[in-house]
């Protein structure tokens, strides 16, 4: 798998440091407030598992499975909810945990949906941000790292459901996804 990468953008140590820093900031912001962390499947699982270890406040977790890629490398803009939350979020403080924020169309749809359910507050934390790809008017309050406009895999991020198990994040060689 490593031979399919052009370069490694974030090492395991880089990711650990990001999770620690974000966890500390989120802990300060939600001190004494119970928090519901909503992971966006499947890509956020590894990041969510590592991040919440560093959030020192009462929290619970839930998941949504949402797709806008439908097997390709570009978001189609058409958002499908494959799995909705399993609990009521009315009057709760919600933190959406996402692996990567690119066009923002998926997250914009999710945030609009969740806000319509009467949440107390809603914020987004993303491990990676590609601001130059943004199509929707949305930003994450908590950002691990801004990255260039390259196709990245590893640490939950995939291409064709592969590469999620890499413990680091790298850029995929174009010839791999251009086949």
PDB file of C-alpha atoms in Angstrom:
ATOM      1  CA  UNK A   1       0.000   0.000   0.000  1.00  0.00           C
ATOM      2  CA  UNK A   2       2.796   2.404   0.845  1.00  0.00           C
ATOM      3  CA  UNK A   3       4.038   2.155  -2.752  1.00  0.00           C
ATOM      4  CA  UNK A   4       0.735   3.708  -3.876  1.00  0.00           C
ATOM      5  CA  UNK A   5       1.556   6.928  -1.998  1.00  0.00           C
ATOM      6  CA  UNK A   6       3.341   9.924  -3.410  1.00  0.00           C
ATOM      7  CA  UNK A   7       4.239  11.233   0.062  1.00  0.00           C
ATOM      8  CA  UNK A   8       3.235  11.072   3.704  1.00  0.00           C
ATOM      9  CA  UNK A   9       1.527  14.287   4.839  1.00  0.00           C
ATOM     10  CA  UNK A  10       0.884  13.430   8.490  1.00  0.00           C
ATOM     11  CA  UNK A  11       2.785  10.828  10.469  1.00  0.00           C
ATOM     12  CA  UNK A  12       1.320   8.888  13.400  1.00  0.00           C
ATOM     13  CA  UNK A  13       3.109  11.305  15.747  1.00  0.00           C
ATOM     14  CA  UNK A  14       1.654  14.325  13.893  1.00  0.00           C
ATOM     15  CA  UNK A  15      -1.866  12.915  14.199  1.00  0.00           C
ATOM     16  CA  UNK A  16      -1.407  12.145  17.904  1.00  0.00           C
ATOM     17  CA  UNK A  17      -0.247  15.717  18.565  1.00  0.00           C
ATOM     18  CA  UNK A  18      -3.227  17.117  16.632  1.00  0.00           C
ATOM     19  CA  UNK A  19      -5.659  14.967  18.644  1.00  0.00           C
ATOM     20  CA  UNK A  20      -4.071  16.091  21.916  1.00  0.00           C
ATOM     21  CA  UNK A  21      -4.207  19.791  20.953  1.00  0.00           C
ATOM     22  CA  UNK A  22      -7.774  19.640  19.649  1.00  0.00           C
ATOM     23  CA  UNK A  23      -8.891  17.613  22.683  1.00  0.00           C
ATOM     24  CA  UNK A  24      -7.452  20.210  25.052  1.00  0.00           C
ATOM     25  CA  UNK A  25      -9.221  23.078  23.246  1.00  0.00           C
ATOM     26  CA  UNK A  26     -12.532  21.226  23.051  1.00  0.00           C
ATOM     27  CA  UNK A  27     -12.252  20.335  26.765  1.00  0.00           C
ATOM     28  CA  UNK A  28     -11.813  24.027  27.616  1.00  0.00           C
ATOM     29  CA  UNK A  29     -14.749  25.050  25.415  1.00  0.00           C
ATOM     30  CA  UNK A  30     -17.139  22.399  26.795  1.00  0.00           C
ATOM     31  CA  UNK A  31     -15.949  22.341  30.402  1.00  0.00           C
ATOM     32  CA  UNK A  32     -18.836  21.115  32.533  1.00  0.00           C
ATOM     33  CA  UNK A  33     -21.189  20.679  29.562  1.00  0.00           C
ATOM     34  CA  UNK A  34     -22.216  17.184  28.496  1.00  0.00           C
ATOM     35  CA  UNK A  35     -21.302  16.769  24.857  1.00  0.00           C
ATOM     36  CA  UNK A  36     -22.666  14.507  22.130  1.00  0.00           C
ATOM     37  CA  UNK A  37     -19.944  13.666  19.624  1.00  0.00           C
ATOM     38  CA  UNK A  38     -21.344  12.631  16.241  1.00  0.00           C
ATOM     39  CA  UNK A  39     -18.908  10.721  14.065  1.00  0.00           C
ATOM     40  CA  UNK A  40     -19.460  10.724  10.323  1.00  0.00           C
ATOM     41  CA  UNK A  41     -18.909   7.179   9.061  1.00  0.00           C
ATOM     42  CA  UNK A  42     -16.761   5.638   7.882  1.00  0.00           C
ATOM     43  CA  UNK A  43     -13.814   7.970   7.566  1.00  0.00           C
ATOM     44  CA  UNK A  44     -13.969   9.621  10.981  1.00  0.00           C
ATOM     45  CA  UNK A  45     -13.795   6.439  13.066  1.00  0.00           C
ATOM     46  CA  UNK A  46     -10.035   6.412  13.686  1.00  0.00           C
ATOM     47  CA  UNK A  47      -9.875  10.167  14.301  1.00  0.00           C
ATOM     48  CA  UNK A  48     -12.909  10.107  16.595  1.00  0.00           C
ATOM     49  CA  UNK A  49     -11.513   7.206  18.648  1.00  0.00           C
ATOM     50  CA  UNK A  50      -8.207   9.007  19.188  1.00  0.00           C
ATOM     51  CA  UNK A  51      -9.683  12.494  19.662  1.00  0.00           C
ATOM     52  CA  UNK A  52     -12.242  11.677  22.345  1.00  0.00           C
ATOM     53  CA  UNK A  53      -9.496  10.136  24.506  1.00  0.00           C
ATOM     54  CA  UNK A  54      -8.248  13.718  24.941  1.00  0.00           C
ATOM     55  CA  UNK A  55     -11.606  15.391  25.658  1.00  0.00           C
ATOM     56  CA  UNK A  56     -11.914  15.594  29.438  1.00  0.00           C
ATOM     57  CA  UNK A  57     -15.619  16.210  29.938  1.00  0.00           C
ATOM     58  CA  UNK A  58     -18.686  13.988  30.021  1.00  0.00           C
ATOM     59  CA  UNK A  59     -19.549  12.920  26.508  1.00  0.00           C
ATOM     60  CA  UNK A  60     -21.544  10.382  24.601  1.00  0.00           C
ATOM     61  CA  UNK A  61     -21.137   9.274  21.011  1.00  0.00           C
ATOM     62  CA  UNK A  62     -23.355   8.495  18.066  1.00  0.00           C
ATOM     63  CA  UNK A  63     -22.785   8.037  14.352  1.00  0.00           C
ATOM     64  CA  UNK A  64     -24.233   9.040  11.022  1.00  0.00           C
ATOM     65  CA  UNK A  65     -23.383   7.393   7.740  1.00  0.00           C
ATOM     66  CA  UNK A  66     -23.686   9.926   4.950  1.00  0.00           C
ATOM     67  CA  UNK A  67     -22.435   9.696   1.391  1.00  0.00           C
ATOM     68  CA  UNK A  68     -21.898  12.209  -1.366  1.00  0.00           C
ATOM     69  CA  UNK A  69     -19.070  10.450  -3.231  1.00  0.00           C
ATOM     70  CA  UNK A  70     -20.896   7.339  -4.463  1.00  0.00           C
ATOM     71  CA  UNK A  71     -17.650   5.516  -5.297  1.00  0.00           C
ATOM     72  CA  UNK A  72     -15.734   8.344  -6.990  1.00  0.00           C
ATOM     73  CA  UNK A  73     -13.025  10.796  -5.987  1.00  0.00           C
ATOM     74  CA  UNK A  74     -15.223  13.921  -6.174  1.00  0.00           C
ATOM     75  CA  UNK A  75     -18.309  14.793  -4.173  1.00  0.00           C
ATOM     76  CA  UNK A  76     -21.434  14.616  -6.332  1.00  0.00           C
ATOM     77  CA  UNK A  77     -23.227  17.179  -4.170  1.00  0.00           C
ATOM     78  CA  UNK A  78     -26.082  14.692  -3.755  1.00  0.00           C
ATOM     79  CA  UNK A  79     -26.161  13.702  -0.087  1.00  0.00           C
ATOM     80  CA  UNK A  80     -27.636  10.382   1.043  1.00  0.00           C
ATOM     81  CA  UNK A  81     -28.215   9.544   4.716  1.00  0.00           C
ATOM     82  CA  UNK A  82     -27.418   5.847   5.032  1.00  0.00           C
ATOM     83  CA  UNK A  83     -27.603   5.759   8.870  1.00  0.00           C
ATOM     84  CA  UNK A  84     -29.211   8.410  11.024  1.00  0.00           C
ATOM     85  CA  UNK A  85     -28.592   9.121  14.706  1.00  0.00           C
ATOM     86  CA  UNK A  86     -30.042   6.645  17.173  1.00  0.00           C
ATOM     87  CA  UNK A  87     -30.872   9.188  19.880  1.00  0.00           C
ATOM     88  CA  UNK A  88     -32.703  12.487  20.251  1.00  0.00           C
ATOM     89  CA  UNK A  89     -30.442  15.530  20.048  1.00  0.00           C
ATOM     90  CA  UNK A  90     -32.939  18.159  21.161  1.00  0.00           C
ATOM     91  CA  UNK A  91     -31.328  20.704  23.545  1.00  0.00           C
ATOM     92  CA  UNK A  92     -27.928  18.982  23.323  1.00  0.00           C
ATOM     93  CA  UNK A  93     -24.485  20.358  22.541  1.00  0.00           C
ATOM     94  CA  UNK A  94     -23.348  18.577  19.388  1.00  0.00           C
ATOM     95  CA  UNK A  95     -19.824  18.185  18.048  1.00  0.00           C
ATOM     96  CA  UNK A  96     -19.673  16.714  14.564  1.00  0.00           C
ATOM     97  CA  UNK A  97     -16.426  14.812  14.071  1.00  0.00           C
ATOM     98  CA  UNK A  98     -15.297  14.615  10.451  1.00  0.00           C
ATOM     99  CA  UNK A  99     -12.154  13.277   8.819  1.00  0.00           C
ATOM    100  CA  UNK A 100     -11.901  15.878   6.051  1.00  0.00           C
ATOM    101  CA  UNK A 101     -13.731  19.042   5.048  1.00  0.00           C
ATOM    102  CA  UNK A 102     -13.527  19.654   1.314  1.00  0.00           C
ATOM    103  CA  UNK A 103     -16.474  21.027  -0.673  1.00  0.00           C
ATOM    104  CA  UNK A 104     -18.592  21.263   2.466  1.00  0.00           C
ATOM    105  CA  UNK A 105     -21.780  20.172   0.702  1.00  0.00           C
ATOM    106  CA  UNK A 106     -22.145  17.053   2.838  1.00  0.00           C
ATOM    107  CA  UNK A 107     -21.448  18.846   6.117  1.00  0.00           C
ATOM    108  CA  UNK A 108     -23.764  21.718   5.191  1.00  0.00           C
ATOM    109  CA  UNK A 109     -26.595  19.239   4.653  1.00  0.00           C
ATOM    110  CA  UNK A 110     -25.825  17.445   7.913  1.00  0.00           C
ATOM    111  CA  UNK A 111     -25.624  20.643   9.959  1.00  0.00           C
ATOM    112  CA  UNK A 112     -28.882  21.967   8.512  1.00  0.00           C
ATOM    113  CA  UNK A 113     -30.601  18.679   9.341  1.00  0.00           C
ATOM    114  CA  UNK A 114     -29.257  18.507  12.886  1.00  0.00           C
ATOM    115  CA  UNK A 115     -29.980  22.177  13.643  1.00  0.00           C
ATOM    116  CA  UNK A 116     -33.585  21.605  12.573  1.00  0.00           C
ATOM    117  CA  UNK A 117     -33.871  19.063  15.388  1.00  0.00           C
ATOM    118  CA  UNK A 118     -33.542  21.746  18.065  1.00  0.00           C
ATOM    119  CA  UNK A 119     -29.944  21.346  19.216  1.00  0.00           C
ATOM    120  CA  UNK A 120     -28.544  23.663  21.870  1.00  0.00           C
ATOM    121  CA  UNK A 121     -25.308  24.176  19.928  1.00  0.00           C
ATOM    122  CA  UNK A 122     -23.523  22.561  17.012  1.00  0.00           C
ATOM    123  CA  UNK A 123     -19.856  22.756  16.062  1.00  0.00           C
ATOM    124  CA  UNK A 124     -17.576  20.823  13.720  1.00  0.00           C
ATOM    125  CA  UNK A 125     -14.122  19.386  14.295  1.00  0.00           C
ATOM    126  CA  UNK A 126     -12.223  18.094  11.288  1.00  0.00           C
ATOM    127  CA  UNK A 127      -8.838  16.471  11.117  1.00  0.00           C
ATOM    128  CA  UNK A 128      -8.139  17.868   7.642  1.00  0.00           C
ATOM    129  CA  UNK A 129      -9.367  20.951   5.822  1.00  0.00           C
ATOM    130  CA  UNK A 130      -9.058  21.762   2.119  1.00  0.00           C
ATOM    131  CA  UNK A 131     -10.411  25.335   2.113  1.00  0.00           C
ATOM    132  CA  UNK A 132      -9.676  25.943  -1.579  1.00  0.00           C
ATOM    133  CA  UNK A 133     -12.170  23.177  -2.488  1.00  0.00           C
ATOM    134  CA  UNK A 134     -15.081  24.742  -0.603  1.00  0.00           C
ATOM    135  CA  UNK A 135     -18.375  25.036  -2.473  1.00  0.00           C
ATOM    136  CA  UNK A 136     -20.717  25.415   0.522  1.00  0.00           C
ATOM    137  CA  UNK A 137     -20.579  28.240   3.039  1.00  0.00           C
ATOM    138  CA  UNK A 138     -19.361  26.215   6.021  1.00  0.00           C
ATOM    139  CA  UNK A 139     -16.286  26.141   8.223  1.00  0.00           C
ATOM    140  CA  UNK A 140     -15.134  23.929  11.072  1.00  0.00           C
ATOM    141  CA  UNK A 141     -14.537  25.576  14.444  1.00  0.00           C
ATOM    142  CA  UNK A 142     -11.757  23.099  15.170  1.00  0.00           C
ATOM    143  CA  UNK A 143      -9.278  22.187  12.425  1.00  0.00           C
ATOM    144  CA  UNK A 144      -6.381  19.783  12.786  1.00  0.00           C
ATOM    145  CA  UNK A 145      -4.484  20.752   9.638  1.00  0.00           C
ATOM    146  CA  UNK A 146      -5.117  22.591   6.400  1.00  0.00           C
ATOM    147  CA  UNK A 147      -3.820  20.616   3.455  1.00  0.00           C
ATOM    148  CA  UNK A 148      -3.246  21.176  -0.264  1.00  0.00           C
ATOM    149  CA  UNK A 149      -5.730  20.042  -2.890  1.00  0.00           C
ATOM    150  CA  UNK A 150      -4.440  16.497  -3.315  1.00  0.00           C
ATOM    151  CA  UNK A 151      -6.193  13.161  -2.938  1.00  0.00           C
ATOM    152  CA  UNK A 152      -5.325  11.827   0.519  1.00  0.00           C
ATOM    153  CA  UNK A 153      -5.785   8.410   2.078  1.00  0.00           C
ATOM    154  CA  UNK A 154      -5.016   6.658   5.344  1.00  0.00           C
ATOM    155  CA  UNK A 155      -6.152   6.932   8.953  1.00  0.00           C
ATOM    156  CA  UNK A 156      -9.769   6.347   7.954  1.00  0.00           C
ATOM    157  CA  UNK A 157      -9.663   8.095   4.579  1.00  0.00           C
ATOM    158  CA  UNK A 158     -10.142   5.787   1.639  1.00  0.00           C
ATOM    159  CA  UNK A 159     -10.101   5.284  -2.069  1.00  0.00           C
ATOM    160  CA  UNK A 160     -12.518   2.557  -3.058  1.00  0.00           C
ATOM    161  CA  UNK A 161     -12.738   1.459   0.607  1.00  0.00           C
ATOM    162  CA  UNK A 162      -8.977   0.774   0.650  1.00  0.00           C
ATOM    163  CA  UNK A 163      -6.160   2.467   2.608  1.00  0.00           C
ATOM    164  CA  UNK A 164      -8.315   3.280   5.680  1.00  0.00           C
ATOM    165  CA  UNK A 165      -6.070   1.095   7.845  1.00  0.00           C
ATOM    166  CA  UNK A 166      -2.883   3.088   7.246  1.00  0.00           C
ATOM    167  CA  UNK A 167      -1.794   4.645  10.565  1.00  0.00           C
ATOM    168  CA  UNK A 168      -0.773   7.886   8.815  1.00  0.00           C
ATOM    169  CA  UNK A 169      -2.101  10.106   6.006  1.00  0.00           C
ATOM    170  CA  UNK A 170      -0.515  10.321   2.591  1.00  0.00           C
ATOM    171  CA  UNK A 171      -1.234  11.604  -0.881  1.00  0.00           C
ATOM    172  CA  UNK A 172      -2.293   8.926  -3.318  1.00  0.00           C
ATOM    173  CA  UNK A 173      -0.371   8.769  -6.586  1.00  0.00           C
ATOM    174  CA  UNK A 174      -2.634  10.068  -9.392  1.00  0.00           C
ATOM    175  CA  UNK A 175      -2.072   6.970 -11.493  1.00  0.00           C
ATOM    176  CA  UNK A 176      -3.781   4.894  -8.777  1.00  0.00           C
ATOM    177  CA  UNK A 177      -7.109   6.781  -8.933  1.00  0.00           C
ATOM    178  CA  UNK A 178      -6.929   7.674 -12.633  1.00  0.00           C
ATOM    179  CA  UNK A 179      -7.164   4.055 -13.799  1.00  0.00           C
TER     180      UNK A 179
END
